[in-house]
Structures are given as structure tokens and as C-alpha cells.
PDB file of C-alpha atoms in Angstrom:
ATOM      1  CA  UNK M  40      31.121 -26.265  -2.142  1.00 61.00           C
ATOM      2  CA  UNK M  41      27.798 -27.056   0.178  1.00 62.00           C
ATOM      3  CA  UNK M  42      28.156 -23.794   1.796  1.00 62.00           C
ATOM      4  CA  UNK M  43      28.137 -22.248  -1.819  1.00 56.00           C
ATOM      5  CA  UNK M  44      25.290 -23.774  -3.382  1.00 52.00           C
ATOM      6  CA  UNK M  45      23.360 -23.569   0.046  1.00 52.00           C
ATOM      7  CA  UNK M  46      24.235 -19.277  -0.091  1.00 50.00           C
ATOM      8  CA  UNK M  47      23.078 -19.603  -4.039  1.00 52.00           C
ATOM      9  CA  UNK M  48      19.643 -21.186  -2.566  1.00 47.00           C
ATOM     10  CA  UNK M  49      19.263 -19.110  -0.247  1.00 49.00           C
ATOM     11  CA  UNK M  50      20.261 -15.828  -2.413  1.00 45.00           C
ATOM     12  CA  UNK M  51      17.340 -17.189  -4.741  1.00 43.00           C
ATOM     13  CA  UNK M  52      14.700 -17.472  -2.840  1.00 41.00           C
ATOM     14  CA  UNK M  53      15.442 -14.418  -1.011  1.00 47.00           C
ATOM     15  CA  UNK M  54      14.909 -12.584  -4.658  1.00 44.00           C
ATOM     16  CA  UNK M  55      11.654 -14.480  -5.032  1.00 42.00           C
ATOM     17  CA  UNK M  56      10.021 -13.415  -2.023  1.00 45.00           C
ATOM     18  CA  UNK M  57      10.948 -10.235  -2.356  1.00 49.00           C
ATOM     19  CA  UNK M  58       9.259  -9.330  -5.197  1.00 47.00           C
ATOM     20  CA  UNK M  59       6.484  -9.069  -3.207  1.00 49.00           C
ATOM     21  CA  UNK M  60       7.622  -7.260   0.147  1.00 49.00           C
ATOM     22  CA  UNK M  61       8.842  -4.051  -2.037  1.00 48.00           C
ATOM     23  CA  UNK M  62       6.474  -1.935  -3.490  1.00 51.00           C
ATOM     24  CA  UNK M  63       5.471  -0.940  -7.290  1.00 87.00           C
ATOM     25  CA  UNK M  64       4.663   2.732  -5.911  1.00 90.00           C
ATOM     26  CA  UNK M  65       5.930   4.858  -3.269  1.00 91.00           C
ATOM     27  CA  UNK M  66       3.056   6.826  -0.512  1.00 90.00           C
ATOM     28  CA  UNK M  67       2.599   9.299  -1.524  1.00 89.00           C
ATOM     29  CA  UNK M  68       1.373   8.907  -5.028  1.00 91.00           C
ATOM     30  CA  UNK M  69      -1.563  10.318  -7.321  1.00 94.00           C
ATOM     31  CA  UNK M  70      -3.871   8.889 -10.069  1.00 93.00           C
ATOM     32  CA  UNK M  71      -1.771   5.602  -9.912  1.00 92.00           C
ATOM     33  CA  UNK M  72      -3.800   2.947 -12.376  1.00 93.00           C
ATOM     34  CA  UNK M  73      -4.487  -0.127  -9.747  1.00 92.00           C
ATOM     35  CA  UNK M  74      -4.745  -4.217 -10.495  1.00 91.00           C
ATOM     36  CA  UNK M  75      -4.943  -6.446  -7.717  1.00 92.00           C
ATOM     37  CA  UNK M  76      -1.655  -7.410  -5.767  1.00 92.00           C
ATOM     38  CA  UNK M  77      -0.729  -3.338  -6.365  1.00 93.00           C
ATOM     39  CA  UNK M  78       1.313  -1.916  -3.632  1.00 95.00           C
ATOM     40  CA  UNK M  79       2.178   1.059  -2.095  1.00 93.00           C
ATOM     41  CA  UNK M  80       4.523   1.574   1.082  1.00 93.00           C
ATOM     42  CA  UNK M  81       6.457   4.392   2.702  1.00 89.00           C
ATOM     43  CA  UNK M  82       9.890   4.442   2.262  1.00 79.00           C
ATOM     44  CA  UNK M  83      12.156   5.196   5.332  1.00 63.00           C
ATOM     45  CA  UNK M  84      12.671   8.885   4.480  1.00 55.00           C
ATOM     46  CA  UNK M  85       9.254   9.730   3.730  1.00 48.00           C
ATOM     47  CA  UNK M  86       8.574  13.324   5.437  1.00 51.00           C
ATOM     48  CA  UNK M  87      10.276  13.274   9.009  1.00 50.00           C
ATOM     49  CA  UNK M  88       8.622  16.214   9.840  1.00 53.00           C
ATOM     50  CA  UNK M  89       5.178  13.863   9.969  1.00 51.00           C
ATOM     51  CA  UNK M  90       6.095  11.567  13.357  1.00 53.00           C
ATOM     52  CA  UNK M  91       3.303  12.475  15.574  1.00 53.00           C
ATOM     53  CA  UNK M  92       1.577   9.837  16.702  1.00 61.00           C
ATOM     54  CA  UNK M  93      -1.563  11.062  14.780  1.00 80.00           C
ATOM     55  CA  UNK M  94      -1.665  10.574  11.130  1.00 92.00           C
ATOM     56  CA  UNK M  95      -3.972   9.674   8.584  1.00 95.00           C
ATOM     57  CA  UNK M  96      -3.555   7.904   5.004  1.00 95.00           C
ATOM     58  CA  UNK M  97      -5.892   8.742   2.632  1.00 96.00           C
ATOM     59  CA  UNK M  98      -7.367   6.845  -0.143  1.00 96.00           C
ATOM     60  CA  UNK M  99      -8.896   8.690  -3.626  1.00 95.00           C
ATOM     61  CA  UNK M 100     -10.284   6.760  -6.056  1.00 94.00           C
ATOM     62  CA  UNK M 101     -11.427   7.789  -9.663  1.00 91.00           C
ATOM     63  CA  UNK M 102     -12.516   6.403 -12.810  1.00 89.00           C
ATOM     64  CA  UNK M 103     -10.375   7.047 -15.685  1.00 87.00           C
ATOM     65  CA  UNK M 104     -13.327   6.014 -18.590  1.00 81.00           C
ATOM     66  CA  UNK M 105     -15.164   8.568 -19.584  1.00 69.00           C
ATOM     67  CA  UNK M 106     -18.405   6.409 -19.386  1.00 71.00           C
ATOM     68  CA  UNK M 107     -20.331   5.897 -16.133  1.00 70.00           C
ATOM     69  CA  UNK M 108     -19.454   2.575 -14.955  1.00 74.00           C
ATOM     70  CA  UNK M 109     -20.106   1.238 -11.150  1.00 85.00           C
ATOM     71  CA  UNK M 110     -17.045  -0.271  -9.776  1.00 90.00           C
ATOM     72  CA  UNK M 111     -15.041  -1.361  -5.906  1.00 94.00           C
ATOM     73  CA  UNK M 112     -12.108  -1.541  -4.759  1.00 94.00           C
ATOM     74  CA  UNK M 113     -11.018  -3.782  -1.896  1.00 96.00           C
ATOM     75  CA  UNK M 114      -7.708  -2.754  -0.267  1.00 96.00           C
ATOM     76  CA  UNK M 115      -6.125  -3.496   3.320  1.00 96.00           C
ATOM     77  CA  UNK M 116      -3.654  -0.989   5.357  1.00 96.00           C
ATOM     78  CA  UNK M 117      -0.760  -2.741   7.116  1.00 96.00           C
ATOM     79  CA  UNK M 118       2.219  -1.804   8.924  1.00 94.00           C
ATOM     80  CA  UNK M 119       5.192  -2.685   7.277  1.00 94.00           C
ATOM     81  CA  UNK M 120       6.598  -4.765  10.986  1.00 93.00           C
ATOM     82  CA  UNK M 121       3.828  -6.850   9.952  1.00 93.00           C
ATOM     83  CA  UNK M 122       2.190  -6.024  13.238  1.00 95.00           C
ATOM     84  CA  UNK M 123      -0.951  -4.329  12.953  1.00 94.00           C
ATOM     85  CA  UNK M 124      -3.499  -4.485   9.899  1.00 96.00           C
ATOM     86  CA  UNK M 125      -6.685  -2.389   9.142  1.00 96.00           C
ATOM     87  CA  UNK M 126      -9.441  -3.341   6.238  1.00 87.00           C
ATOM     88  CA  UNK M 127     -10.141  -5.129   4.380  1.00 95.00           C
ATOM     89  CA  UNK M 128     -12.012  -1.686   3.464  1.00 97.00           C
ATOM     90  CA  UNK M 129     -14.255  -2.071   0.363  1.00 96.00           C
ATOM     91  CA  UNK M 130     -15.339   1.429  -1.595  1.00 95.00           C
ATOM     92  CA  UNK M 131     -16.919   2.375  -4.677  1.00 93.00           C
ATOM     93  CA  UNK M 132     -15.017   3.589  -7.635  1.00 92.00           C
ATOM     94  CA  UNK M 133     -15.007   7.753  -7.345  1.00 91.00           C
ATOM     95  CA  UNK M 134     -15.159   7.347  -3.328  1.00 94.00           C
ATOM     96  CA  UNK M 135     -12.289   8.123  -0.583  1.00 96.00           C
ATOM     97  CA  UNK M 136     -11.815   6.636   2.798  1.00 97.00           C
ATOM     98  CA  UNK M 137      -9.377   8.009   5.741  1.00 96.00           C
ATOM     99  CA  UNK M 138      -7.555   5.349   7.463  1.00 96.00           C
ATOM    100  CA  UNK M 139      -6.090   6.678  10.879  1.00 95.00           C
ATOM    101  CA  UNK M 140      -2.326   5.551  11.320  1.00 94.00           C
ATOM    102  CA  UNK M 141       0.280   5.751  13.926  1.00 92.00           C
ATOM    103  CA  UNK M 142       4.180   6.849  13.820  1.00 90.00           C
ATOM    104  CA  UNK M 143       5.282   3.452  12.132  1.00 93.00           C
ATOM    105  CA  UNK M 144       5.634   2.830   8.775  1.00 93.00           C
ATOM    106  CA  UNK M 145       2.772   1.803   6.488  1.00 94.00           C
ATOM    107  CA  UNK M 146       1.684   0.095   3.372  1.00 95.00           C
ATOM    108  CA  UNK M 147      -1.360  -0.570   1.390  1.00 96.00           C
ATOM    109  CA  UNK M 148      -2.166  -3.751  -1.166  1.00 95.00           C
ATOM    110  CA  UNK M 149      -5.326  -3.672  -3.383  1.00 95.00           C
ATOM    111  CA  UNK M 150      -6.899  -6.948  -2.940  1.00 95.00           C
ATOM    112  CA  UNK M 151      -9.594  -6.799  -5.473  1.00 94.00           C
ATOM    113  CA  UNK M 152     -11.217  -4.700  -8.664  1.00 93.00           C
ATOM    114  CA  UNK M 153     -14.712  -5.275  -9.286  1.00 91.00           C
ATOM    115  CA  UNK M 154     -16.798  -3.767 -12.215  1.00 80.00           C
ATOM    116  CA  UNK M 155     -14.229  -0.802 -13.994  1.00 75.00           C
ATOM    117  CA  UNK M 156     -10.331   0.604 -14.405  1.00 87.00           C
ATOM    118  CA  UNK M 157      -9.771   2.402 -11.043  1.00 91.00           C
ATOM    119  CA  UNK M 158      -6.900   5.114 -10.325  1.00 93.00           C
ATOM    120  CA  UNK M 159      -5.749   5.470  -7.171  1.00 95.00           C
ATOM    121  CA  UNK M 160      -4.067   8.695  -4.923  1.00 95.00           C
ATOM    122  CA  UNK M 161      -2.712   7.202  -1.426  1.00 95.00           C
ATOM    123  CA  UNK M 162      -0.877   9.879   0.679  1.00 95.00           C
ATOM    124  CA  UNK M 163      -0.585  10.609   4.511  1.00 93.00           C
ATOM    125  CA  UNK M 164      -1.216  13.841   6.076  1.00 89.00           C
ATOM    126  CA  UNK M 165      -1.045  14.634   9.656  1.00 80.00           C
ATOM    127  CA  UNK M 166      -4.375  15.162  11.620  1.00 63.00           C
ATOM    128  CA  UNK M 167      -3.513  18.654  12.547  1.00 57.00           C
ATOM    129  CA  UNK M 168      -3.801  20.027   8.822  1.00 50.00           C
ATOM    130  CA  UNK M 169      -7.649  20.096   8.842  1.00 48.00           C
TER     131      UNK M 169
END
């Protein structure tokens, strides 16, 4: 009976924390509406073909009001071991940023929304294609 209610704990909790390991959006993904606590990660078949050791993630943000409105976005680049993080990178609404990356798999969180609605395109490319 222990061992039961201990696994039924333990099942729990597991489904708690997890909530916030898996992500709401895959990479790559385009004009994605962003709130703080958003996530995006690669899954494990994400585009084989891309293992160099060279990559890139990039980061496009736009404004989806029609109005003029001055906004930032604070987001941080991890790998998904939990081994190496870059950022926190702050940018203004309508701005990009290129985020080198190695073979691993990644992920990205937004952290913070100042000032407007932001929509967000985060996708990896190899640094060859330029």
C-alpha cells in the first residue's frame, strides 16, 4: 500500500513539474503571440540534416497593433541538458537578434513584455546559408 501511494506522489508531482519543462511551441515557429513564461524548444527530430556544430537561432519580433507603440522583450536561450545558457537578451518590439548555438538541443523562455502585444518567429538555420 506505501509503495502505492508513494508511486501516486511521485506520479503527481512529476505531472506538476512538467508543465513547465515541455514547451507551448515547437522551434521553428512564426508570428507566435508571446506572454511571459512562453516557451519554445526543439523537439528530438527537428531537421537532422542541421548537426554541424555551427548554427544559429534567430529571433523576429513584430507588433501585431496597428498603432505605433514602443515595446521589449526579454528572453534567455538555454540548452535543453540544462548546461549552457545565453541572455538574458533584451530587444525592442519590431527588432531581431541571432543567437549562435551548437549541435545540442535548444530552447528559448520569454522572461518579460514591457510596453505592447509582441509576436514572435524563433527558428534555427545553419551558418552556411548566408
Amino acid at each position: 500500500m506505501k509503495k502505492h501511494v508513494l508511486f501516486s506522489v511521485f506520479f503527481a508531482v512529476a505531472i506538476f513539474f512538467s508543465a513547465n519543462v515541455f514547451a507551448q511551441f515547437p522551434i521553428s515557429s512564426y508570428d507566435t503571440p508571446v506572454n511571459p513564461q512562453t516557451y519554445f524548444t526543439m523537439s528530438h527530430a527537428s531537421n537532422p540534416a542541421m548537426s554541424s556544430e555551427k548554427r544559429k537561432m534567430n529571433i523576429d519580433t513584430t507588433d501585431p497593433d496597428t498603432a505605433p507603440t514602443v515595446g521589449y522583450v526579454t528572453f534567455l536561450a538555454y540548452s535543453l541538458d540544462m548546461q549552457t545558457f545565453k541572455g538574458p537578451y533584451t530587444i525592442e518590439v519590431g527588432s531581431s537578434k541571432t543567437i549562435a548555438i551548437d549541435e545540442r538541443q535548444w530552447g528559448l523562455v520569454v522572461l518579460r513584455l514591457d510596453g505592447s502585444k509582441c509576436n514572435m518567429s524563433v527558428y534555427t538555420d545553419s551558418n552556411d546559408n548566408k
